[in-house]
């Protein structure tokens, strides 16, 4: 062992609790040398698989391939987790330095001639190998991974393909770092009584906490671009000028001239993706991306989006008329602008449904909602979550839980990182520090959920909005997909499914949070302990469809722009700001709704490739999920044991070990139908 190895905690066996990384000992400087070694080690493992003189067999090729590179996977999981949740200038520099070499290693792996020869030989005779269904699935999946990464390209094309992938990886990293820089760099300082007109107590407290997090003098209050500050600010602030200012900063991320400008970055990404697709023989990137999805084609995606776009615009127009009537009744000047929508929607919501967001939040303290998650997971799947406060993660706010199955056996580890920080990317996501797999290694999953809730002030609980609570449940649904995974091979584990299937377990889980009985049990006033009153529940239910036109237009507009941008066949990517404006004009996006995910900060599209030409997946999964939940409704009990067992066996535990359409049919007894999704969004014709 060299001295570098012996001193680098990343290269030691992680012998801490549950095999968690020794977070406290790790510094940014450890990563580059550790990655260097891990890549070299993985290359040696792959060369050894390829160099075997024995004829290729499933065991000596596929199973070995699936077991290889574990040190590298471990490092990547940890590194990207820290880079997202607790980054630093040093980690960011490392991330930029690593993007190219990691992409190059990926290309090297999947263009390894000797390795692909063995995989391909097995693939050609796959029906004669006597494999069980999971082994066959792994063989088909890995073969497709090779082909989609360029294994079949001619040598000169492979060289160019690898260059394209390397450059794309650098651009993706740059894009994400630019968005974070614009988010961190902005704050709206609220001064004096006039600036806080209309803001409820919870928002004032959160704004004070955000100011203190940023080291501002006591008594300061700031609105940052964190969703849990900016969205309530746009909802409540009576200062139209400040709403406009905050809105423009929010939708202007990545479009500020200078070092963080993402316009050229996004354009170059589109250009290179187009080249990537053409090397594979596809006319556009969307064709390449969609070939490996449930939807399968642009036509299928466009068909689904068109089923909601016009009805959603109609619903949004009716909502807009109600907001404009409200403006006029208050003597406020038309037109309704994009920074006004949430503000007047809240007023209409209050008037029509007597529902006040500020009245709702005291019943949704974070801690109680976390207990609601665990309770639902327990009643559905028999899981138990035990807090292990003595186990430290990478930040004091991250809570570590041991997850046990109904029989008491350790099922996995769950890390919950709920609060916004200036060194954390925006949004909410699930990731794994370790994936569940067997294949001779018996790995238990270590799963993270990240949210960006504004932390309650010192001594005060963190109060969630109904939307925040939905996000909490959504990410936990992904978390369960990782924790319940019960497959043989790492490549088929947990959330590594086709991406228009991956939002099924997460969106489905949101249904339990909206259930009245669950809410009566867990949604209790943080001061009095009183359960949420029936009257408030009734109001929440009545208001559930309110503003759905707006929400659906907002989402679908982003999905349409994504599909359009990745359907272009010209070699040169478009100037994205102009392209977005023209596309939305053609589709007739209402100006008062506005674009929320502008292309210059649309991380789903440009911080990586997994959602490129794939923003539609939420709607696709919603079809599956709305229809899937109907199975519980039909059974007359949302915790029905039989349906829950099928759900676990067919959906949450199978990962990618089954074809997703077949998995859904095994759960539901038939293919999904669109009706329940349209109904749940209030888009069925009356
Ligand atoms: Zn999700």
XYZ file of C-alpha atoms and ligand atoms in Angstrom:
687
model
C 0.000 0.000 0.000
C 1.475 3.341 -1.007
C 1.596 6.188 1.469
C -1.091 8.005 -0.494
C -3.436 5.050 -0.045
C -2.708 4.544 3.606
C -3.355 8.186 4.445
C -6.411 8.697 2.289
C -9.596 7.860 4.228
C -11.489 7.472 0.951
C -9.356 4.465 0.057
C -9.639 2.663 3.379
C -12.405 0.215 4.159
C -15.178 2.277 5.677
C -15.532 0.567 9.011
C -17.749 3.153 10.705
C -21.379 2.499 11.588
C -23.241 0.789 8.705
C -20.237 1.280 6.444
C -20.944 5.006 6.205
C -18.042 7.103 4.940
C -15.797 8.683 7.606
C -17.285 12.102 6.829
C -15.312 14.039 9.431
C -11.944 12.828 8.102
C -12.642 13.591 4.455
C -11.410 16.754 2.790
C -11.830 17.870 -0.804
C -8.135 17.184 -1.432
C -8.653 13.443 -0.870
C -10.903 13.007 -3.874
C -8.663 13.484 -6.908
C -5.996 10.967 -5.851
C -8.678 8.533 -4.677
C -10.508 8.750 -7.995
C -7.253 8.249 -9.848
C -6.660 5.033 -7.975
C -10.286 3.859 -8.254
C -10.322 4.387 -12.010
C -7.032 2.495 -12.392
C -8.409 -0.321 -10.264
C -11.621 -0.520 -12.280
C -9.664 -0.575 -15.538
C -7.582 -3.460 -14.231
C -10.723 -5.358 -13.218
C -12.314 -4.855 -16.635
C -9.138 -5.794 -18.496
C -8.990 -8.975 -16.436
C -12.580 -9.888 -17.333
C -11.834 -9.286 -21.011
C -8.537 -11.181 -20.961
C -9.942 -14.454 -19.596
C -9.155 -17.427 -21.798
C -12.285 -19.291 -20.703
C -15.205 -18.882 -23.054
C -17.573 -16.146 -21.924
C -20.213 -17.256 -19.439
C -22.778 -15.282 -17.510
C -20.775 -15.789 -14.305
C -17.317 -14.899 -15.627
C -18.507 -11.913 -17.674
C -21.863 -10.389 -16.671
C -21.855 -11.158 -12.963
C -18.196 -10.094 -12.735
C -18.893 -6.915 -14.684
C -21.740 -6.060 -12.296
C -19.414 -6.571 -9.311
C -16.579 -4.526 -10.777
C -15.745 -0.919 -10.014
C -17.300 -0.853 -6.564
C -14.602 1.446 -5.187
C -15.265 3.885 -7.990
C -19.057 3.694 -7.543
C -18.613 4.269 -3.813
C -16.477 7.354 -4.443
C -18.800 8.743 -7.094
C -21.869 8.323 -4.881
C -20.188 10.082 -2.001
C -18.625 12.788 -4.098
C -21.777 13.784 -5.967
C -23.749 13.635 -2.770
C -21.404 16.116 -1.097
C -21.160 18.256 -4.228
C -24.961 18.623 -4.186
C -25.654 18.972 -0.474
C -22.554 20.449 1.129
C -20.333 21.848 -1.537
C -17.384 24.231 -1.260
C -15.168 26.072 -3.730
C -12.647 23.227 -3.380
C -15.247 20.528 -4.097
C -16.536 22.563 -7.033
C -13.043 22.826 -8.480
C -12.621 19.067 -8.016
C -15.952 18.491 -9.726
C -14.862 20.510 -12.741
C -11.553 18.656 -12.829
C -13.246 15.249 -12.573
C -16.049 15.665 -15.083
C -13.869 15.005 -18.130
C -11.822 12.077 -16.789
C -14.920 10.303 -15.413
C -16.714 10.663 -18.743
C -13.569 9.408 -20.484
C -13.465 6.391 -18.199
C -17.105 5.679 -18.922
C -16.426 5.804 -22.662
C -13.337 3.621 -22.249
C -15.423 1.044 -20.386
C -18.294 0.864 -22.840
C -16.038 0.966 -25.886
C -13.763 -1.769 -24.525
C -13.543 -4.046 -27.512
C -12.602 -7.224 -25.682
C -15.241 -6.705 -23.042
C -17.995 -5.942 -25.516
C -17.045 -8.965 -27.581
C -17.779 -11.223 -24.610
C -21.000 -9.418 -23.694
C -22.150 -9.459 -27.306
C -21.323 -13.160 -27.720
C -23.503 -13.961 -24.715
C -26.234 -11.636 -25.946
C -26.390 -13.354 -29.330
C -27.017 -16.726 -27.685
C -29.045 -15.404 -24.744
C -32.073 -17.674 -25.223
C -29.857 -20.768 -25.167
C -28.034 -19.949 -21.936
C -30.724 -21.161 -19.555
C -30.681 -17.899 -17.606
C -33.346 -16.999 -15.081
C -35.381 -13.915 -15.893
C -33.259 -11.525 -13.813
C -29.974 -12.716 -15.269
C -31.437 -12.436 -18.762
C -32.645 -8.921 -17.963
C -29.126 -7.977 -16.782
C -27.576 -9.338 -19.964
C -30.018 -7.431 -22.187
C -29.679 -4.277 -20.104
C -25.869 -4.268 -20.042
C -25.693 -5.063 -23.741
C -27.950 -2.092 -24.436
C -25.782 0.102 -22.153
C -22.791 -0.790 -24.308
C -24.594 -0.148 -27.574
C -26.052 3.168 -26.393
C -22.611 4.289 -25.223
C -21.082 3.658 -28.643
C -19.683 0.100 -28.455
C -20.726 -0.636 -32.038
C -19.335 2.549 -33.584
C -16.314 2.475 -35.880
C -12.997 3.413 -34.275
C -12.878 6.974 -35.621
C -16.470 7.594 -34.547
C -15.748 6.166 -31.113
C -12.928 8.633 -30.690
C -15.171 11.563 -31.554
C -18.006 10.147 -29.426
C -15.748 10.016 -26.370
C -14.701 13.639 -26.952
C -18.338 14.690 -27.173
C -19.212 12.889 -23.949
C -16.265 14.423 -22.115
C -17.138 17.910 -23.206
C -20.798 17.346 -22.304
C -19.824 16.256 -18.802
C -17.807 19.448 -18.333
C -20.668 21.584 -19.619
C -23.226 19.862 -17.380
C -21.045 20.586 -14.362
C -20.538 24.184 -15.412
C -24.264 24.654 -15.937
C -25.147 23.428 -12.435
C -22.416 25.494 -10.799
C -23.575 28.619 -12.619
C -27.135 28.165 -11.375
C -25.931 27.679 -7.824
C -23.730 30.772 -8.089
C -26.667 32.897 -9.245
C -28.815 31.517 -6.437
C -26.184 32.079 -3.790
C -25.368 35.515 -5.147
C -28.879 36.887 -4.865
C -30.756 38.162 -1.875
C -33.608 40.587 -1.519
C -33.003 42.511 1.682
C -36.279 43.487 3.350
C -35.989 46.815 5.114
C -38.561 48.452 7.334
C -42.271 47.767 7.692
C -43.089 48.705 4.115
C -40.986 45.874 2.658
C -42.703 43.183 4.697
C -46.297 44.180 3.946
C -48.482 41.067 3.778
C -45.839 38.578 4.871
C -47.053 36.001 7.416
C -45.114 35.170 10.568
C -43.681 31.903 9.257
C -42.156 33.689 6.301
C -40.741 36.493 8.426
C -39.154 33.893 10.695
C -37.731 31.995 7.720
C -36.409 35.228 6.181
C -34.707 36.096 9.473
C -33.191 32.631 9.663
C -31.938 32.925 6.075
C -30.322 36.271 6.940
C -28.625 34.788 9.964
C -27.419 31.799 7.885
C -25.827 34.317 5.550
C -24.065 36.071 8.413
C -26.099 39.270 8.194
C -26.558 41.442 11.289
C -29.261 40.437 13.783
C -32.674 41.766 12.829
C -32.029 41.431 9.077
C -34.426 39.585 6.814
C -33.715 38.328 3.312
C -35.611 36.527 0.593
C -33.335 34.158 -1.289
C -34.088 32.124 -4.405
C -34.720 28.992 -2.338
C -38.212 27.767 -3.266
C -39.396 27.772 0.320
C -38.688 31.526 0.504
C -39.325 32.804 -3.001
C -42.636 30.989 -3.538
C -44.296 32.209 -0.324
C -42.863 35.662 -0.946
C -44.540 35.776 -4.369
C -47.684 34.458 -2.712
C -47.961 36.960 0.115
C -45.965 40.112 -0.538
C -48.229 43.078 -1.160
C -45.328 44.953 -2.703
C -45.811 44.428 -6.409
C -42.473 46.092 -7.170
C -40.615 43.706 -4.871
C -42.489 40.712 -6.248
C -41.432 41.764 -9.726
C -37.838 42.221 -8.606
C -37.732 38.798 -6.917
C -39.482 37.095 -9.849
C -37.084 38.572 -12.368
C -34.117 37.385 -10.308
C -35.673 33.933 -10.000
C -36.439 33.395 -13.675
C -33.244 35.196 -14.685
C -30.906 32.642 -13.132
C -28.272 31.613 -15.640
C -29.092 34.549 -17.891
C -26.946 37.166 -16.212
C -24.059 38.237 -18.362
C -20.635 37.344 -16.984
C -19.014 34.264 -15.556
C -22.275 32.503 -14.622
C -24.045 32.994 -17.966
C -25.596 29.696 -19.071
C -26.855 30.780 -22.502
C -23.815 29.616 -24.433
C -23.430 26.578 -22.169
C -26.961 25.343 -22.920
C -26.552 26.024 -26.622
C -23.336 24.036 -26.819
C -24.927 21.163 -24.883
C -27.740 21.009 -27.455
C -25.247 21.081 -30.313
C -23.229 18.221 -28.848
C -26.287 16.127 -27.987
C -27.367 16.442 -31.571
C -23.992 15.167 -32.703
C -24.202 12.327 -30.181
C -27.587 11.293 -31.605
C -26.387 11.504 -35.202
C -23.417 9.270 -34.422
C -25.997 6.696 -33.325
C -27.906 7.164 -36.562
C -30.796 9.145 -35.062
C -32.127 12.358 -36.568
C -32.315 14.186 -33.244
C -31.435 13.719 -29.598
C -35.038 13.059 -28.546
C -35.148 10.011 -30.839
C -31.982 8.675 -29.238
C -33.132 9.378 -25.670
C -36.680 8.095 -26.090
C -35.622 4.816 -27.678
C -34.795 3.571 -24.168
C -38.030 4.565 -22.397
C -41.519 3.168 -21.850
C -42.906 5.878 -24.134
C -40.530 4.806 -26.872
C -41.065 7.668 -29.320
C -41.573 11.413 -29.716
C -45.060 10.763 -31.005
C -46.071 8.965 -27.810
C -44.725 11.797 -25.651
C -46.281 14.506 -27.801
C -49.560 12.614 -27.701
C -49.646 12.582 -23.920
C -48.626 16.246 -23.629
C -51.272 17.292 -26.137
C -53.942 15.515 -24.112
C -53.349 17.951 -21.272
C -52.089 21.159 -22.947
C -55.321 22.573 -24.384
C -57.574 21.525 -21.461
C -54.971 22.963 -19.079
C -54.901 26.275 -20.951
C -58.688 26.413 -20.817
C -58.621 25.795 -17.078
C -55.865 28.382 -16.619
C -57.853 30.963 -18.603
C -60.817 30.515 -16.262
C -58.478 30.859 -13.289
C -56.945 33.973 -14.794
C -60.373 35.563 -15.224
C -61.056 34.979 -11.531
C -57.700 36.522 -10.581
C -58.351 39.570 -12.764
C -61.784 40.021 -11.216
C -60.081 39.925 -7.831
C -57.566 42.565 -8.950
C -60.338 44.831 -10.137
C -62.358 44.390 -6.977
C -59.288 45.525 -5.038
C -58.777 48.458 -7.360
C -55.441 47.096 -8.605
C -54.325 47.838 -12.139
C -54.420 45.147 -14.830
C -52.744 43.390 -16.556
C -52.065 40.369 -14.399
C -48.339 39.628 -14.618
C -46.380 36.459 -13.982
C -45.187 37.839 -10.615
C -48.803 38.510 -9.651
C -50.321 35.095 -10.265
C -49.502 33.445 -6.965
C -50.448 36.580 -5.014
C -53.964 36.908 -6.445
C -54.421 33.147 -6.555
C -53.903 33.156 -2.815
C -56.529 35.903 -2.438
C -59.024 33.995 -4.593
C -58.235 30.811 -2.703
C -59.009 32.613 0.526
C -62.204 34.153 -0.827
C -63.572 31.080 -2.582
C -62.417 28.374 -0.225
C -61.709 30.387 2.890
C -58.331 28.658 2.873
C -55.362 30.560 4.180
C -51.898 29.096 3.635
C -50.766 30.721 6.889
C -53.609 28.978 8.712
C -52.530 25.598 7.309
C -48.821 25.618 8.134
C -49.028 25.390 11.940
C -50.533 21.918 11.458
C -47.601 20.744 9.386
C -44.485 20.810 11.548
C -41.679 18.962 9.794
C -41.039 16.484 12.610
C -44.653 15.335 12.694
C -44.720 14.975 8.917
C -41.591 12.832 9.059
C -43.396 10.601 11.561
C -46.291 10.457 9.093
C -43.880 9.191 6.404
C -42.572 6.471 8.666
C -46.060 5.532 9.835
C -47.317 5.103 6.257
C -44.222 3.114 5.260
C -44.818 0.935 8.319
C -48.479 0.293 7.592
C -47.886 -0.402 3.913
C -44.612 -2.288 3.956
C -43.919 -3.161 7.590
C -40.819 -0.930 7.750
C -39.561 0.598 10.999
C -37.337 3.691 11.138
C -35.162 4.104 14.209
C -33.283 7.378 14.696
C -29.565 6.978 15.361
C -28.615 10.460 16.601
C -25.166 9.242 17.657
C -24.257 8.507 14.027
C -22.863 11.592 12.306
C -23.353 12.415 8.650
C -21.784 15.202 6.585
C -23.702 18.019 8.255
C -25.205 18.335 11.758
C -28.692 18.816 10.270
C -28.635 15.438 8.522
C -30.466 12.760 10.515
C -29.498 9.096 10.263
C -32.058 6.296 10.595
C -31.741 2.565 10.744
C -34.458 0.930 8.643
C -35.762 -2.460 9.710
C -38.049 -4.902 7.993
C -41.161 -6.296 9.726
C -39.098 -9.250 10.998
C -36.590 -6.886 12.626
C -33.855 -7.477 10.098
C -31.771 -4.518 8.985
C -33.104 -3.365 5.618
C -30.947 -0.301 5.000
C -29.919 3.146 6.185
C -31.812 6.354 5.562
C -30.284 9.846 5.741
C -32.662 12.795 5.895
C -31.273 16.200 4.904
C -34.218 18.577 4.981
C -32.975 22.158 5.199
C -31.924 24.767 2.672
C -28.288 25.908 2.860
C -26.406 28.317 0.664
C -23.933 25.541 -0.199
C -26.667 23.167 -1.314
C -28.265 22.968 -4.731
C -31.925 23.940 -4.967
C -34.802 21.537 -5.350
C -35.420 18.159 -3.753
C -33.952 14.815 -4.686
C -33.134 11.290 -3.599
C -29.778 9.650 -4.105
C -27.970 6.586 -2.866
C -24.626 6.360 -1.109
C -24.861 2.634 -1.684
C -27.275 0.598 -3.772
C -28.854 -2.634 -2.666
C -27.389 -5.679 -4.432
C -26.358 -9.257 -3.719
C -24.275 -10.968 -6.408
C -21.871 -12.245 -3.755
C -21.418 -8.887 -2.018
C -24.676 -8.431 -0.060
C -24.917 -4.649 0.026
C -27.605 -2.953 2.071
C -28.835 0.333 0.620
C -27.822 3.699 2.081
C -30.395 6.169 0.817
C -30.565 9.959 1.095
C -33.434 12.369 0.787
C -32.657 16.041 0.267
C -35.175 18.838 0.626
C -34.730 22.580 0.792
C -37.126 23.663 3.512
C -36.522 27.002 5.184
C -35.441 26.070 8.690
C -37.518 27.420 11.571
C -35.815 30.068 13.688
C -33.917 28.954 16.802
C -36.303 27.238 19.205
C -39.116 27.257 16.648
C -40.286 24.258 14.646
C -39.968 24.152 10.891
C -43.449 24.508 9.448
C -44.237 23.079 6.031
C -46.758 24.178 3.471
C -49.055 21.593 1.950
C -46.808 21.657 -1.145
C -43.667 21.206 0.947
C -45.315 18.224 2.595
C -46.072 16.758 -0.807
C -42.398 17.185 -1.765
C -41.380 15.462 1.489
C -43.586 12.473 0.626
C -42.490 12.486 -3.010
C -38.802 12.172 -2.203
C -39.542 9.591 0.450
C -41.332 7.554 -2.214
C -38.068 7.534 -4.191
C -36.320 6.675 -0.935
C -38.560 3.631 -0.430
C -37.818 2.563 -4.012
C -34.134 2.481 -3.016
C -34.657 0.973 0.441
C -37.078 -1.784 -0.591
C -34.994 -2.843 -3.578
C -34.534 -6.603 -3.493
C -32.563 -7.668 -6.543
C -29.445 -9.646 -7.320
C -27.524 -7.178 -9.490
C -26.471 -3.613 -8.827
C -27.256 -2.482 -12.390
C -30.894 -3.450 -11.807
C -31.184 -2.004 -8.299
C -33.659 0.488 -6.870
C -34.299 3.603 -8.896
C -32.131 2.551 -11.848
C -35.239 1.911 -13.893
C -36.347 3.481 -17.160
C -36.775 7.132 -16.451
C -40.462 7.347 -17.310
C -41.024 4.689 -14.644
C -38.833 6.244 -11.962
C -41.395 8.822 -10.814
C -44.060 6.174 -10.243
C -43.014 5.132 -6.704
C -42.472 8.763 -5.665
C -45.642 10.295 -7.056
C -47.720 7.350 -5.911
C -46.568 7.837 -2.335
C -47.920 11.409 -2.329
C -51.446 9.967 -2.157
C -51.007 8.830 1.432
C -50.093 12.311 2.596
C -53.377 13.711 1.315
C -55.467 11.082 3.058
C -57.805 12.574 5.711
C -57.183 9.792 8.245
C -53.414 10.169 7.914
C -53.745 13.927 8.320
C -56.032 13.651 11.346
C -53.434 11.453 12.993
C -50.294 13.429 12.181
C -51.199 16.995 11.209
C -51.393 18.537 14.659
C -51.030 22.162 15.625
C -47.460 22.656 16.743
C -48.494 24.769 19.765
C -51.704 23.138 20.987
C -51.324 19.564 19.698
C -54.861 19.826 18.332
C -55.537 17.617 15.293
C -56.229 19.472 12.076
C -59.898 20.521 12.263
C -62.412 18.827 9.960
C -63.416 22.207 8.588
C -59.845 22.948 7.515
C -59.531 19.462 6.011
C -62.716 20.015 4.052
C -61.337 23.312 2.784
C -58.062 21.681 1.749
C -59.983 19.030 -0.140
C -62.288 21.541 -1.831
C -59.315 23.680 -2.835
C -57.284 20.727 -4.150
C -58.215 21.363 -7.779
C -57.865 25.109 -7.485
C -55.044 26.541 -9.592
C -54.427 23.166 -11.266
C -54.763 24.811 -14.679
C -51.860 27.093 -13.782
C -49.771 24.257 -12.401
C -50.448 22.018 -15.395
C -49.677 24.767 -17.914
C -46.473 25.597 -16.059
C -45.294 22.001 -16.074
C -46.432 21.130 -19.584
C -44.845 24.262 -21.049
C -41.490 23.105 -19.695
C -42.009 19.606 -21.072
C -42.951 20.994 -24.500
C -39.874 23.231 -24.651
C -37.709 20.290 -23.633
C -39.156 18.053 -26.332
C -38.941 20.792 -28.983
C -35.327 21.664 -28.151
C -34.256 18.034 -28.375
C -36.230 17.399 -31.564
C -34.200 19.868 -33.628
C -32.224 18.276 -36.416
C -29.899 21.183 -37.252
C -26.299 20.517 -36.309
C -26.014 23.796 -34.421
C -28.049 24.129 -31.201
C -30.366 27.146 -30.989
C -29.872 30.347 -29.023
C -31.927 29.106 -26.106
C -33.604 32.304 -24.887
C -34.921 33.119 -28.327
C -35.848 29.504 -29.019
C -37.807 29.236 -25.805
C -39.706 32.462 -26.484
C -40.610 31.438 -30.040
C -41.633 27.928 -29.024
C -43.872 29.182 -26.255
C -45.393 31.834 -28.504
C -46.270 29.102 -30.978
C -47.907 27.011 -28.268
C -49.685 30.042 -26.841
C -48.291 30.062 -23.314
C -50.348 32.627 -21.353
C -48.053 35.521 -20.427
C -49.521 35.735 -16.943
C -48.408 32.166 -16.230
C -44.884 32.697 -17.543
C -42.035 30.234 -17.796
C -40.865 28.955 -14.447
C -38.091 26.667 -15.626
C -36.296 28.907 -18.087
C -33.780 27.046 -20.213
C -30.865 28.949 -18.690
C -31.458 27.319 -15.294
C -33.376 24.182 -16.265
C -31.210 21.753 -14.326
C -33.281 18.725 -15.326
C -32.229 19.329 -18.899
C -28.709 20.623 -18.631
C -27.053 19.592 -15.343
C -26.962 16.049 -16.634
C -28.585 14.060 -19.387
C -30.998 11.826 -17.503
C -34.009 14.126 -17.941
C -33.034 15.592 -21.316
C -35.973 14.995 -23.661
C -37.423 13.519 -20.497
C -39.203 16.215 -18.525
C -42.471 14.569 -19.624
C -41.712 11.612 -17.360
C -43.577 13.114 -14.422
C -46.783 13.160 -16.433
C -46.124 9.698 -17.853
C -45.576 8.345 -14.364
C -48.666 10.212 -13.184
C -50.765 8.131 -15.562
C -49.304 4.981 -13.977
C -49.522 6.326 -10.468
C -53.068 7.748 -10.565
C -54.309 4.486 -12.033
C -52.180 2.493 -9.589
C -53.644 4.246 -6.565
C -57.114 3.354 -7.848
C -56.232 -0.240 -6.901
C -56.288 0.822 -3.244
C -59.472 2.838 -3.756
C -61.130 -0.183 -5.359
C -60.018 -2.336 -2.413
C -61.740 0.152 -0.085
C -58.661 0.688 2.095
C -55.581 2.737 1.273
C -53.544 0.397 3.465
C -55.086 -2.802 2.078
C -52.561 -5.518 2.892
C -53.012 -7.502 -0.304
C -52.646 -4.528 -2.625
C -49.707 -3.220 -0.570
C -47.935 -6.555 -0.865
C -48.415 -6.591 -4.642
C -47.183 -3.025 -4.773
C -44.038 -3.935 -2.886
C -43.410 -7.150 -4.808
C -44.086 -5.775 -8.302
C -43.056 -2.117 -8.088
C -41.016 -0.982 -5.065
C -38.701 -3.975 -4.714
C -38.119 -5.032 -8.321
C -35.863 -2.198 -9.503
C -35.098 -2.790 -13.161
C -35.226 -6.574 -12.863
C -38.484 -6.664 -14.865
C -39.644 -4.840 -17.947
C -41.623 -1.904 -16.462
C -44.817 -2.442 -18.438
C -44.851 -6.065 -17.314
C -44.181 -5.023 -13.691
C -47.112 -2.625 -13.792
C -49.410 -5.263 -15.285
C -48.363 -7.711 -12.573
C -49.392 -5.133 -9.982
C -52.573 -3.830 -11.599
C -53.706 -6.804 -13.644
C -53.810 -4.680 -16.812
C -52.159 -1.718 -18.561
C -52.585 1.758 -17.108
C -55.369 4.007 -18.356
C -55.193 7.825 -18.657
C -58.556 8.682 -17.080
C -57.554 8.803 -13.389
C -54.676 11.213 -14.171
C -56.955 13.584 -16.112
C -59.545 13.373 -13.345
C -57.044 14.082 -10.578
C -55.973 17.246 -12.416
C -59.548 18.300 -13.056
C -59.004 18.098 -16.823
C -61.793 15.734 -17.807
C -64.465 17.496 -19.841
C -67.450 18.253 -17.617
Zn -39.161 12.622 -8.293
